Amino acid sequence: MSQTIEAPVRVERAETEEERDADRPWIVIVWNDPVNLMTYVTLVFQKLFGYSRAKAEHLMLQVHNEGKAVVSSGTREKAEYDVSRLHAHGLWATLQED
Amino acid sequence: MTALPDGGYAVELGDAEREVLRRLAEELRELLTADDPAVARLFPAAYRDDPAASAEYEGLVRDGLLGGRLDALTRLDATAGAKRLSHADVEAWCGVLNDLRLVLGERLGVTEDLYEEDIDPRDPRAPELAVYGWLTWLQGEVVEALSTRLE
C-alpha cells in the first residue's frame, strides 16, 4: 500500500499520536468462529506465515479456546496486508495498535 | 482426496456429488456478483472500533478479495469433473468449500456443537444441514491432503 493512501487518515490525527504510531507496532488478531475447521485454520497459519505445524496449532488452539489470538505484528501496512490475506482465506481477523 | 507423488491430487467423488458441488458454486457466484447480504461474512471489517478505517480498508481490498473468490469458483467449475487435480486446483476447491460453509453456516446459524445431536428430520433446516455436513466432510478431506505437503 502506498503512502499517498495512508496520508489522508494520518493528517487528521494529532501530532503527538503520529509520533507514537511510528514506534508502536500493530498487531493482527484472529477471532474464533463456529464454522472454520481447526485443521483448516492451522493450515492457513502455516501457509501465510511460514509457522511450524506446532506453532500454527498452538495459535489455532488459542483462537479456539480463548476466543482470539495474536498471529502477527508489524507496521500498520504489514498488519493490513496480513489481515487481507487472512480475509481472503475466510478467517475473521482485525488489526489494532499494540 | 489423496496427495499424489507427482504433486497433484486424486479425487474420488461420484457424479451426483460433483454436480451438487457445481450447483452450489454457481449459487455462490450469483450471490457474490449481486453483493447479496448473505456473503457479508466473506468481507469482514478490519478494524473493530473504527468504521472509517474499515471503510478505507474495504475500498482498497474488496475488488481483490472478490476477484480471488470468483477466480476460485471458475477453477472449481472447470475441474469439478476431474479425477486428478493440480495443487492450485485443490487450493481453489478448499477456498470455495470454505466460502460455501461460511455462507451456509451463517444462514443456518450453526454453532460449534452442531454435531452433538442428530439432525431432527422434521427440522426445516434438515436438508441444508445435511449439505453443510457433507461440505464439512469434503473440506476436511481436502485440508488433510493439502496438509501432507506441509509436513
PDB file of C-alpha atoms in Angstrom:
ATOM      1  CA  MET A   1       0.000   0.000   0.000  1.00  0.00           C
ATOM      2  CA  SER A   2       1.363   3.450  -0.873  1.00  0.00           C
ATOM      3  CA  GLN A   3       1.963   6.377   1.440  1.00  0.00           C
ATOM      4  CA  THR A   4      -0.466   8.523  -0.526  1.00  0.00           C
ATOM      5  CA  ILE A   5      -3.307   6.294   0.559  1.00  0.00           C
ATOM      6  CA  GLU A   6      -2.173   6.413   4.189  1.00  0.00           C
ATOM      7  CA  ALA A   7      -1.734  10.215   4.317  1.00  0.00           C
ATOM      8  CA  PRO A   8      -5.394  11.342   4.374  1.00  0.00           C
ATOM      9  CA  VAL A   9      -6.019   9.315   7.512  1.00  0.00           C
ATOM     10  CA  ARG A  10      -2.874  10.408   9.300  1.00  0.00           C
ATOM     11  CA  VAL A  11      -3.353  14.134   8.630  1.00  0.00           C
ATOM     12  CA  GLU A  12      -6.474  14.029  10.789  1.00  0.00           C
ATOM     13  CA  ARG A  13      -4.533  12.769  13.785  1.00  0.00           C
ATOM     14  CA  ALA A  14      -2.828  14.909  16.401  1.00  0.00           C
ATOM     15  CA  GLU A  15       0.920  15.204  16.012  1.00  0.00           C
ATOM     16  CA  THR A  16       1.740  13.505  19.282  1.00  0.00           C
ATOM     17  CA  GLU A  17      -0.338  10.465  18.243  1.00  0.00           C
ATOM     18  CA  GLU A  18       1.530  10.325  14.964  1.00  0.00           C
ATOM     19  CA  GLU A  19       4.842  10.237  16.756  1.00  0.00           C
ATOM     20  CA  ARG A  20       3.652   7.359  18.889  1.00  0.00           C
ATOM     21  CA  ASP A  21       2.344   5.480  15.800  1.00  0.00           C
ATOM     22  CA  ALA A  22       5.827   5.279  14.371  1.00  0.00           C
ATOM     23  CA  ASP A  23       7.108   3.383  17.411  1.00  0.00           C
ATOM     24  CA  ARG A  24       4.170   1.218  18.404  1.00  0.00           C
ATOM     25  CA  PRO A  25       3.607  -1.888  16.372  1.00  0.00           C
ATOM     26  CA  TRP A  26       0.246  -3.026  15.127  1.00  0.00           C
ATOM     27  CA  ILE A  27      -0.996  -6.488  15.955  1.00  0.00           C
ATOM     28  CA  VAL A  28      -3.168  -8.846  13.941  1.00  0.00           C
ATOM     29  CA  ILE A  29      -5.850 -10.755  15.838  1.00  0.00           C
ATOM     30  CA  VAL A  30      -7.726 -13.795  14.545  1.00  0.00           C
ATOM     31  CA  TRP A  31     -11.124 -14.342  16.163  1.00  0.00           C
ATOM     32  CA  ASN A  32     -12.904 -17.629  16.783  1.00  0.00           C
ATOM     33  CA  ASP A  33     -15.907 -18.545  14.676  1.00  0.00           C
ATOM     34  CA  PRO A  34     -18.110 -21.652  14.644  1.00  0.00           C
ATOM     35  CA  VAL A  35     -17.547 -22.619  11.008  1.00  0.00           C
ATOM     36  CA  ASN A  36     -13.818 -22.713  10.285  1.00  0.00           C
ATOM     37  CA  LEU A  37     -12.260 -26.137  10.774  1.00  0.00           C
ATOM     38  CA  MET A  38      -9.398 -26.354  13.248  1.00  0.00           C
ATOM     39  CA  THR A  39      -7.294 -28.226  10.716  1.00  0.00           C
ATOM     40  CA  TYR A  40      -8.016 -25.522   8.132  1.00  0.00           C
ATOM     41  CA  VAL A  41      -7.060 -22.677  10.466  1.00  0.00           C
ATOM     42  CA  THR A  42      -3.788 -24.463  11.280  1.00  0.00           C
ATOM     43  CA  LEU A  43      -3.072 -24.907   7.576  1.00  0.00           C
ATOM     44  CA  VAL A  44      -3.735 -21.221   6.867  1.00  0.00           C
ATOM     45  CA  PHE A  45      -1.341 -20.105   9.615  1.00  0.00           C
ATOM     46  CA  GLN A  46       1.378 -22.392   8.226  1.00  0.00           C
ATOM     47  CA  LYS A  47       0.793 -21.255   4.689  1.00  0.00           C
ATOM     48  CA  LEU A  48       0.534 -17.489   5.270  1.00  0.00           C
ATOM     49  CA  PHE A  49       3.169 -17.020   7.965  1.00  0.00           C
ATOM     50  CA  GLY A  50       5.510 -19.966   7.482  1.00  0.00           C
ATOM     51  CA  TYR A  51       4.914 -21.129  11.039  1.00  0.00           C
ATOM     52  CA  SER A  52       5.805 -24.690  12.010  1.00  0.00           C
ATOM     53  CA  ARG A  53       2.916 -27.105  12.405  1.00  0.00           C
ATOM     54  CA  ALA A  54       3.408 -26.914  16.200  1.00  0.00           C
ATOM     55  CA  LYS A  55       3.277 -23.128  16.365  1.00  0.00           C
ATOM     56  CA  ALA A  56       0.328 -22.933  13.967  1.00  0.00           C
ATOM     57  CA  GLU A  57      -1.587 -25.490  16.059  1.00  0.00           C
ATOM     58  CA  HIS A  58      -0.767 -23.609  19.236  1.00  0.00           C
ATOM     59  CA  LEU A  59      -2.171 -20.375  17.800  1.00  0.00           C
ATOM     60  CA  MET A  60      -5.229 -22.195  16.417  1.00  0.00           C
ATOM     61  CA  LEU A  61      -5.949 -23.706  19.840  1.00  0.00           C
ATOM     62  CA  GLN A  62      -5.607 -20.293  21.414  1.00  0.00           C
ATOM     63  CA  VAL A  63      -8.220 -18.949  18.997  1.00  0.00           C
ATOM     64  CA  HIS A  64     -10.446 -21.935  19.690  1.00  0.00           C
ATOM     65  CA  ASN A  65     -10.127 -21.940  23.492  1.00  0.00           C
ATOM     66  CA  GLU A  66      -9.658 -18.270  24.315  1.00  0.00           C
ATOM     67  CA  GLY A  67     -11.715 -16.739  21.523  1.00  0.00           C
ATOM     68  CA  LYS A  68      -8.809 -14.971  19.823  1.00  0.00           C
ATOM     69  CA  ALA A  69      -5.050 -14.961  19.282  1.00  0.00           C
ATOM     70  CA  VAL A  70      -2.409 -12.517  18.052  1.00  0.00           C
ATOM     71  CA  VAL A  71      -0.931 -14.109  14.949  1.00  0.00           C
ATOM     72  CA  SER A  72       1.418 -11.411  13.660  1.00  0.00           C
ATOM     73  CA  SER A  73       2.579  -7.848  14.259  1.00  0.00           C
ATOM     74  CA  GLY A  74       4.424  -5.052  12.492  1.00  0.00           C
ATOM     75  CA  THR A  75       3.774  -1.750  10.793  1.00  0.00           C
ATOM     76  CA  ARG A  76       0.196  -0.794  10.054  1.00  0.00           C
ATOM     77  CA  GLU A  77       0.765  -1.539   6.377  1.00  0.00           C
ATOM     78  CA  LYS A  78       2.066  -5.035   7.080  1.00  0.00           C
ATOM     79  CA  ALA A  79      -0.763  -5.696   9.519  1.00  0.00           C
ATOM     80  CA  GLU A  80      -3.377  -4.612   6.966  1.00  0.00           C
ATOM     81  CA  TYR A  81      -1.726  -6.826   4.366  1.00  0.00           C
ATOM     82  CA  ASP A  82      -1.795  -9.808   6.746  1.00  0.00           C
ATOM     83  CA  VAL A  83      -5.452  -9.110   7.582  1.00  0.00           C
ATOM     84  CA  SER A  84      -6.374  -9.034   3.892  1.00  0.00           C
ATOM     85  CA  ARG A  85      -4.659 -12.386   3.305  1.00  0.00           C
ATOM     86  CA  LEU A  86      -6.477 -13.898   6.287  1.00  0.00           C
ATOM     87  CA  HIS A  87      -9.780 -12.476   4.993  1.00  0.00           C
ATOM     88  CA  ALA A  88      -9.052 -13.998   1.587  1.00  0.00           C
ATOM     89  CA  HIS A  89      -8.882 -17.366   3.386  1.00  0.00           C
ATOM     90  CA  GLY A  90     -12.180 -16.785   5.191  1.00  0.00           C
ATOM     91  CA  LEU A  91     -10.771 -16.122   8.632  1.00  0.00           C
ATOM     92  CA  TRP A  92     -12.119 -13.303  10.768  1.00  0.00           C
ATOM     93  CA  ALA A  93      -9.162 -11.037  11.502  1.00  0.00           C
ATOM     94  CA  THR A  94      -8.709  -7.472  12.692  1.00  0.00           C
ATOM     95  CA  LEU A  95      -5.748  -5.188  13.336  1.00  0.00           C
ATOM     96  CA  GLN A  96      -5.190  -2.748  16.177  1.00  0.00           C
ATOM     97  CA  GLU A  97      -2.388  -0.854  17.823  1.00  0.00           C
ATOM     98  CA  ASP A  98      -0.472  -2.880  20.369  1.00  0.00           C
TER      99      ASP A  98
ATOM    100  CA  MET B   1      -8.731 -36.918  -1.728  1.00  0.00           C
ATOM    101  CA  THR B   2      -5.173 -38.228  -1.966  1.00  0.00           C
ATOM    102  CA  ALA B   3      -1.911 -36.356  -2.488  1.00  0.00           C
ATOM    103  CA  LEU B   4      -0.001 -37.957  -5.380  1.00  0.00           C
ATOM    104  CA  PRO B   5       3.782 -38.315  -5.726  1.00  0.00           C
ATOM    105  CA  ASP B   6       3.786 -36.051  -8.806  1.00  0.00           C
ATOM    106  CA  GLY B   7       2.458 -33.101  -6.793  1.00  0.00           C
ATOM    107  CA  GLY B   8      -1.156 -33.487  -7.913  1.00  0.00           C
ATOM    108  CA  TYR B   9      -4.161 -34.956  -6.103  1.00  0.00           C
ATOM    109  CA  ALA B  10      -6.586 -37.798  -6.857  1.00  0.00           C
ATOM    110  CA  VAL B  11     -10.294 -37.061  -6.320  1.00  0.00           C
ATOM    111  CA  GLU B  12     -12.881 -39.767  -5.778  1.00  0.00           C
ATOM    112  CA  LEU B  13     -16.360 -38.287  -5.886  1.00  0.00           C
ATOM    113  CA  GLY B  14     -19.497 -39.602  -7.555  1.00  0.00           C
ATOM    114  CA  ASP B  15     -21.076 -37.772 -10.463  1.00  0.00           C
ATOM    115  CA  ALA B  16     -24.034 -36.669  -8.338  1.00  0.00           C
ATOM    116  CA  GLU B  17     -21.695 -35.204  -5.703  1.00  0.00           C
ATOM    117  CA  ARG B  18     -19.742 -33.347  -8.360  1.00  0.00           C
ATOM    118  CA  GLU B  19     -22.970 -31.929  -9.735  1.00  0.00           C
ATOM    119  CA  VAL B  20     -24.012 -30.738  -6.274  1.00  0.00           C
ATOM    120  CA  LEU B  21     -20.664 -29.014  -5.928  1.00  0.00           C
ATOM    121  CA  ARG B  22     -21.038 -27.309  -9.302  1.00  0.00           C
ATOM    122  CA  ARG B  23     -24.549 -26.145  -8.470  1.00  0.00           C
ATOM    123  CA  LEU B  24     -23.556 -24.775  -5.067  1.00  0.00           C
ATOM    124  CA  ALA B  25     -20.595 -22.957  -6.609  1.00  0.00           C
ATOM    125  CA  GLU B  26     -22.870 -21.383  -9.196  1.00  0.00           C
ATOM    126  CA  GLU B  27     -25.244 -20.195  -6.467  1.00  0.00           C
ATOM    127  CA  LEU B  28     -22.340 -18.654  -4.573  1.00  0.00           C
ATOM    128  CA  ARG B  29     -21.145 -16.900  -7.720  1.00  0.00           C
ATOM    129  CA  GLU B  30     -24.598 -15.334  -8.123  1.00  0.00           C
ATOM    130  CA  LEU B  31     -24.627 -14.153  -4.510  1.00  0.00           C
ATOM    131  CA  LEU B  32     -21.144 -12.648  -4.829  1.00  0.00           C
ATOM    132  CA  THR B  33     -21.910 -10.924  -8.110  1.00  0.00           C
ATOM    133  CA  ALA B  34     -25.099  -9.464  -6.680  1.00  0.00           C
ATOM    134  CA  ASP B  35     -23.339  -8.429  -3.474  1.00  0.00           C
ATOM    135  CA  ASP B  36     -26.069 -10.218  -1.552  1.00  0.00           C
ATOM    136  CA  PRO B  37     -26.040  -9.632   2.259  1.00  0.00           C
ATOM    137  CA  ALA B  38     -25.587 -13.399   2.622  1.00  0.00           C
ATOM    138  CA  VAL B  39     -21.914 -13.034   1.618  1.00  0.00           C
ATOM    139  CA  ALA B  40     -21.113 -10.176   4.016  1.00  0.00           C
ATOM    140  CA  ARG B  41     -19.247 -12.660   6.236  1.00  0.00           C
ATOM    141  CA  LEU B  42     -16.720 -13.092   3.413  1.00  0.00           C
ATOM    142  CA  PHE B  43     -15.745  -9.415   3.695  1.00  0.00           C
ATOM    143  CA  PRO B  44     -15.275  -8.766   7.409  1.00  0.00           C
ATOM    144  CA  ALA B  45     -14.326  -5.422   8.940  1.00  0.00           C
ATOM    145  CA  ALA B  46     -10.599  -4.975   9.510  1.00  0.00           C
ATOM    146  CA  TYR B  47     -10.875  -2.556  12.440  1.00  0.00           C
ATOM    147  CA  ARG B  48     -13.068  -3.439  15.406  1.00  0.00           C
ATOM    148  CA  ASP B  49     -13.690   0.094  16.646  1.00  0.00           C
ATOM    149  CA  ASP B  50     -13.032   2.308  13.635  1.00  0.00           C
ATOM    150  CA  PRO B  51     -15.710   2.235  10.937  1.00  0.00           C
ATOM    151  CA  ALA B  52     -13.918   4.914   8.909  1.00  0.00           C
ATOM    152  CA  ALA B  53     -10.669   2.938   8.811  1.00  0.00           C
ATOM    153  CA  SER B  54     -12.612  -0.226   7.990  1.00  0.00           C
ATOM    154  CA  ALA B  55     -14.347   1.542   5.114  1.00  0.00           C
ATOM    155  CA  GLU B  56     -10.991   2.752   3.789  1.00  0.00           C
ATOM    156  CA  TYR B  57      -9.575  -0.771   4.046  1.00  0.00           C
ATOM    157  CA  GLU B  58     -12.588  -2.198   2.242  1.00  0.00           C
ATOM    158  CA  GLY B  59     -12.193   0.312  -0.584  1.00  0.00           C
ATOM    159  CA  LEU B  60      -8.626  -0.913  -1.084  1.00  0.00           C
ATOM    160  CA  VAL B  61      -9.058  -4.673  -0.828  1.00  0.00           C
ATOM    161  CA  ARG B  62     -12.626  -5.553  -1.740  1.00  0.00           C
ATOM    162  CA  ASP B  63     -12.113  -5.863  -5.504  1.00  0.00           C
ATOM    163  CA  GLY B  64      -9.138  -8.161  -4.959  1.00  0.00           C
ATOM    164  CA  LEU B  65     -10.975 -10.289  -2.418  1.00  0.00           C
ATOM    165  CA  LEU B  66     -13.984 -10.598  -4.687  1.00  0.00           C
ATOM    166  CA  GLY B  67     -11.870 -11.328  -7.758  1.00  0.00           C
ATOM    167  CA  GLY B  68      -9.921 -14.029  -5.956  1.00  0.00           C
ATOM    168  CA  ARG B  69     -13.118 -15.759  -4.910  1.00  0.00           C
ATOM    169  CA  LEU B  70     -14.628 -15.585  -8.388  1.00  0.00           C
ATOM    170  CA  ASP B  71     -11.404 -16.998  -9.862  1.00  0.00           C
ATOM    171  CA  ALA B  72     -11.565 -19.929  -7.423  1.00  0.00           C
ATOM    172  CA  LEU B  73     -15.188 -20.586  -8.425  1.00  0.00           C
ATOM    173  CA  THR B  74     -14.193 -20.562 -12.091  1.00  0.00           C
ATOM    174  CA  ARG B  75     -11.387 -23.027 -11.414  1.00  0.00           C
ATOM    175  CA  LEU B  76     -13.677 -25.337  -9.436  1.00  0.00           C
ATOM    176  CA  ASP B  77     -16.293 -25.265 -12.173  1.00  0.00           C
ATOM    177  CA  ALA B  78     -13.637 -26.155 -14.740  1.00  0.00           C
ATOM    178  CA  THR B  79     -12.274 -29.063 -12.674  1.00  0.00           C
ATOM    179  CA  ALA B  80     -15.396 -30.396 -10.927  1.00  0.00           C
ATOM    180  CA  GLY B  81     -15.427 -33.462 -13.183  1.00  0.00           C
ATOM    181  CA  ALA B  82     -11.713 -34.222 -12.973  1.00  0.00           C
ATOM    182  CA  LYS B  83     -10.208 -37.296 -11.338  1.00  0.00           C
ATOM    183  CA  ARG B  84      -6.825 -35.616 -10.943  1.00  0.00           C
ATOM    184  CA  LEU B  85      -6.309 -32.050  -9.695  1.00  0.00           C
ATOM    185  CA  SER B  86      -3.252 -29.807  -9.534  1.00  0.00           C
ATOM    186  CA  HIS B  87      -2.167 -28.202  -6.262  1.00  0.00           C
ATOM    187  CA  ALA B  88      -3.595 -24.866  -7.403  1.00  0.00           C
ATOM    188  CA  ASP B  89      -6.883 -26.588  -8.273  1.00  0.00           C
ATOM    189  CA  VAL B  90      -7.129 -28.104  -4.795  1.00  0.00           C
ATOM    190  CA  GLU B  91      -6.350 -24.787  -3.122  1.00  0.00           C
ATOM    191  CA  ALA B  92      -9.213 -23.292  -5.137  1.00  0.00           C
ATOM    192  CA  TRP B  93     -11.538 -26.140  -4.106  1.00  0.00           C
ATOM    193  CA  CYS B  94     -10.540 -25.551  -0.482  1.00  0.00           C
ATOM    194  CA  GLY B  95     -11.337 -21.850  -0.717  1.00  0.00           C
ATOM    195  CA  VAL B  96     -14.697 -22.445  -2.392  1.00  0.00           C
ATOM    196  CA  LEU B  97     -15.665 -25.103   0.153  1.00  0.00           C
ATOM    197  CA  ASN B  98     -14.734 -22.773   2.997  1.00  0.00           C
ATOM    198  CA  ASP B  99     -16.704 -19.878   1.473  1.00  0.00           C
ATOM    199  CA  LEU B 100     -19.733 -22.130   0.922  1.00  0.00           C
ATOM    200  CA  ARG B 101     -19.598 -23.325   4.538  1.00  0.00           C
ATOM    201  CA  LEU B 102     -19.257 -19.785   5.872  1.00  0.00           C
ATOM    202  CA  VAL B 103     -22.264 -18.524   3.904  1.00  0.00           C
ATOM    203  CA  LEU B 104     -24.419 -21.589   4.543  1.00  0.00           C
ATOM    204  CA  GLY B 105     -23.306 -21.782   8.168  1.00  0.00           C
ATOM    205  CA  GLU B 106     -24.320 -18.209   8.800  1.00  0.00           C
ATOM    206  CA  ARG B 107     -27.694 -18.738   7.167  1.00  0.00           C
ATOM    207  CA  LEU B 108     -28.311 -21.842   9.274  1.00  0.00           C
ATOM    208  CA  GLY B 109     -26.994 -20.285  12.467  1.00  0.00           C
ATOM    209  CA  VAL B 110     -24.556 -23.146  13.058  1.00  0.00           C
ATOM    210  CA  THR B 111     -22.689 -23.314  16.338  1.00  0.00           C
ATOM    211  CA  GLU B 112     -19.607 -25.256  17.350  1.00  0.00           C
ATOM    212  CA  ASP B 113     -21.671 -28.001  18.986  1.00  0.00           C
ATOM    213  CA  LEU B 114     -23.689 -28.590  15.818  1.00  0.00           C
ATOM    214  CA  TYR B 115     -22.937 -32.294  15.636  1.00  0.00           C
ATOM    215  CA  GLU B 116     -23.554 -33.119  19.273  1.00  0.00           C
ATOM    216  CA  GLU B 117     -27.138 -34.002  18.464  1.00  0.00           C
ATOM    217  CA  ASP B 118     -28.530 -35.752  15.418  1.00  0.00           C
ATOM    218  CA  ILE B 119     -30.377 -33.627  12.909  1.00  0.00           C
ATOM    219  CA  ASP B 120     -34.132 -33.815  13.512  1.00  0.00           C
ATOM    220  CA  PRO B 121     -35.679 -34.781  10.150  1.00  0.00           C
ATOM    221  CA  ARG B 122     -38.635 -32.552  10.980  1.00  0.00           C
ATOM    222  CA  ASP B 123     -36.308 -29.566  11.275  1.00  0.00           C
ATOM    223  CA  PRO B 124     -36.976 -27.470   8.157  1.00  0.00           C
ATOM    224  CA  ARG B 125     -33.238 -26.829   8.033  1.00  0.00           C
ATOM    225  CA  ALA B 126     -32.507 -30.559   7.821  1.00  0.00           C
ATOM    226  CA  PRO B 127     -31.717 -30.762   4.065  1.00  0.00           C
ATOM    227  CA  GLU B 128     -29.400 -27.753   4.233  1.00  0.00           C
ATOM    228  CA  LEU B 129     -27.770 -29.030   7.418  1.00  0.00           C
ATOM    229  CA  ALA B 130     -27.059 -32.267   5.586  1.00  0.00           C
ATOM    230  CA  VAL B 131     -25.436 -30.329   2.749  1.00  0.00           C
ATOM    231  CA  TYR B 132     -23.413 -28.348   5.288  1.00  0.00           C
ATOM    232  CA  GLY B 133     -22.316 -31.604   6.896  1.00  0.00           C
ATOM    233  CA  TRP B 134     -21.225 -33.047   3.555  1.00  0.00           C
ATOM    234  CA  LEU B 135     -19.289 -29.873   2.669  1.00  0.00           C
ATOM    235  CA  THR B 136     -17.605 -30.068   6.082  1.00  0.00           C
ATOM    236  CA  TRP B 137     -16.562 -33.667   5.460  1.00  0.00           C
ATOM    237  CA  LEU B 138     -15.241 -32.822   1.982  1.00  0.00           C
ATOM    238  CA  GLN B 139     -13.274 -29.797   3.143  1.00  0.00           C
ATOM    239  CA  GLY B 140     -11.785 -31.942   5.909  1.00  0.00           C
ATOM    240  CA  GLU B 141     -10.555 -34.381   3.258  1.00  0.00           C
ATOM    241  CA  VAL B 142      -9.118 -31.563   1.157  1.00  0.00           C
ATOM    242  CA  VAL B 143      -7.327 -29.942   4.109  1.00  0.00           C
ATOM    243  CA  GLU B 144      -5.865 -33.283   5.167  1.00  0.00           C
ATOM    244  CA  ALA B 145      -4.467 -33.836   1.659  1.00  0.00           C
ATOM    245  CA  LEU B 146      -3.046 -30.287   1.465  1.00  0.00           C
ATOM    246  CA  SER B 147      -1.529 -30.665   4.949  1.00  0.00           C
ATOM    247  CA  THR B 148       0.575 -33.636   3.884  1.00  0.00           C
ATOM    248  CA  ARG B 149       2.537 -31.252   1.633  1.00  0.00           C
ATOM    249  CA  LEU B 150       3.453 -29.069   4.625  1.00  0.00           C
ATOM    250  CA  GLU B 151       4.783 -31.771   6.903  1.00  0.00           C
TER     251      GLU B 151
END
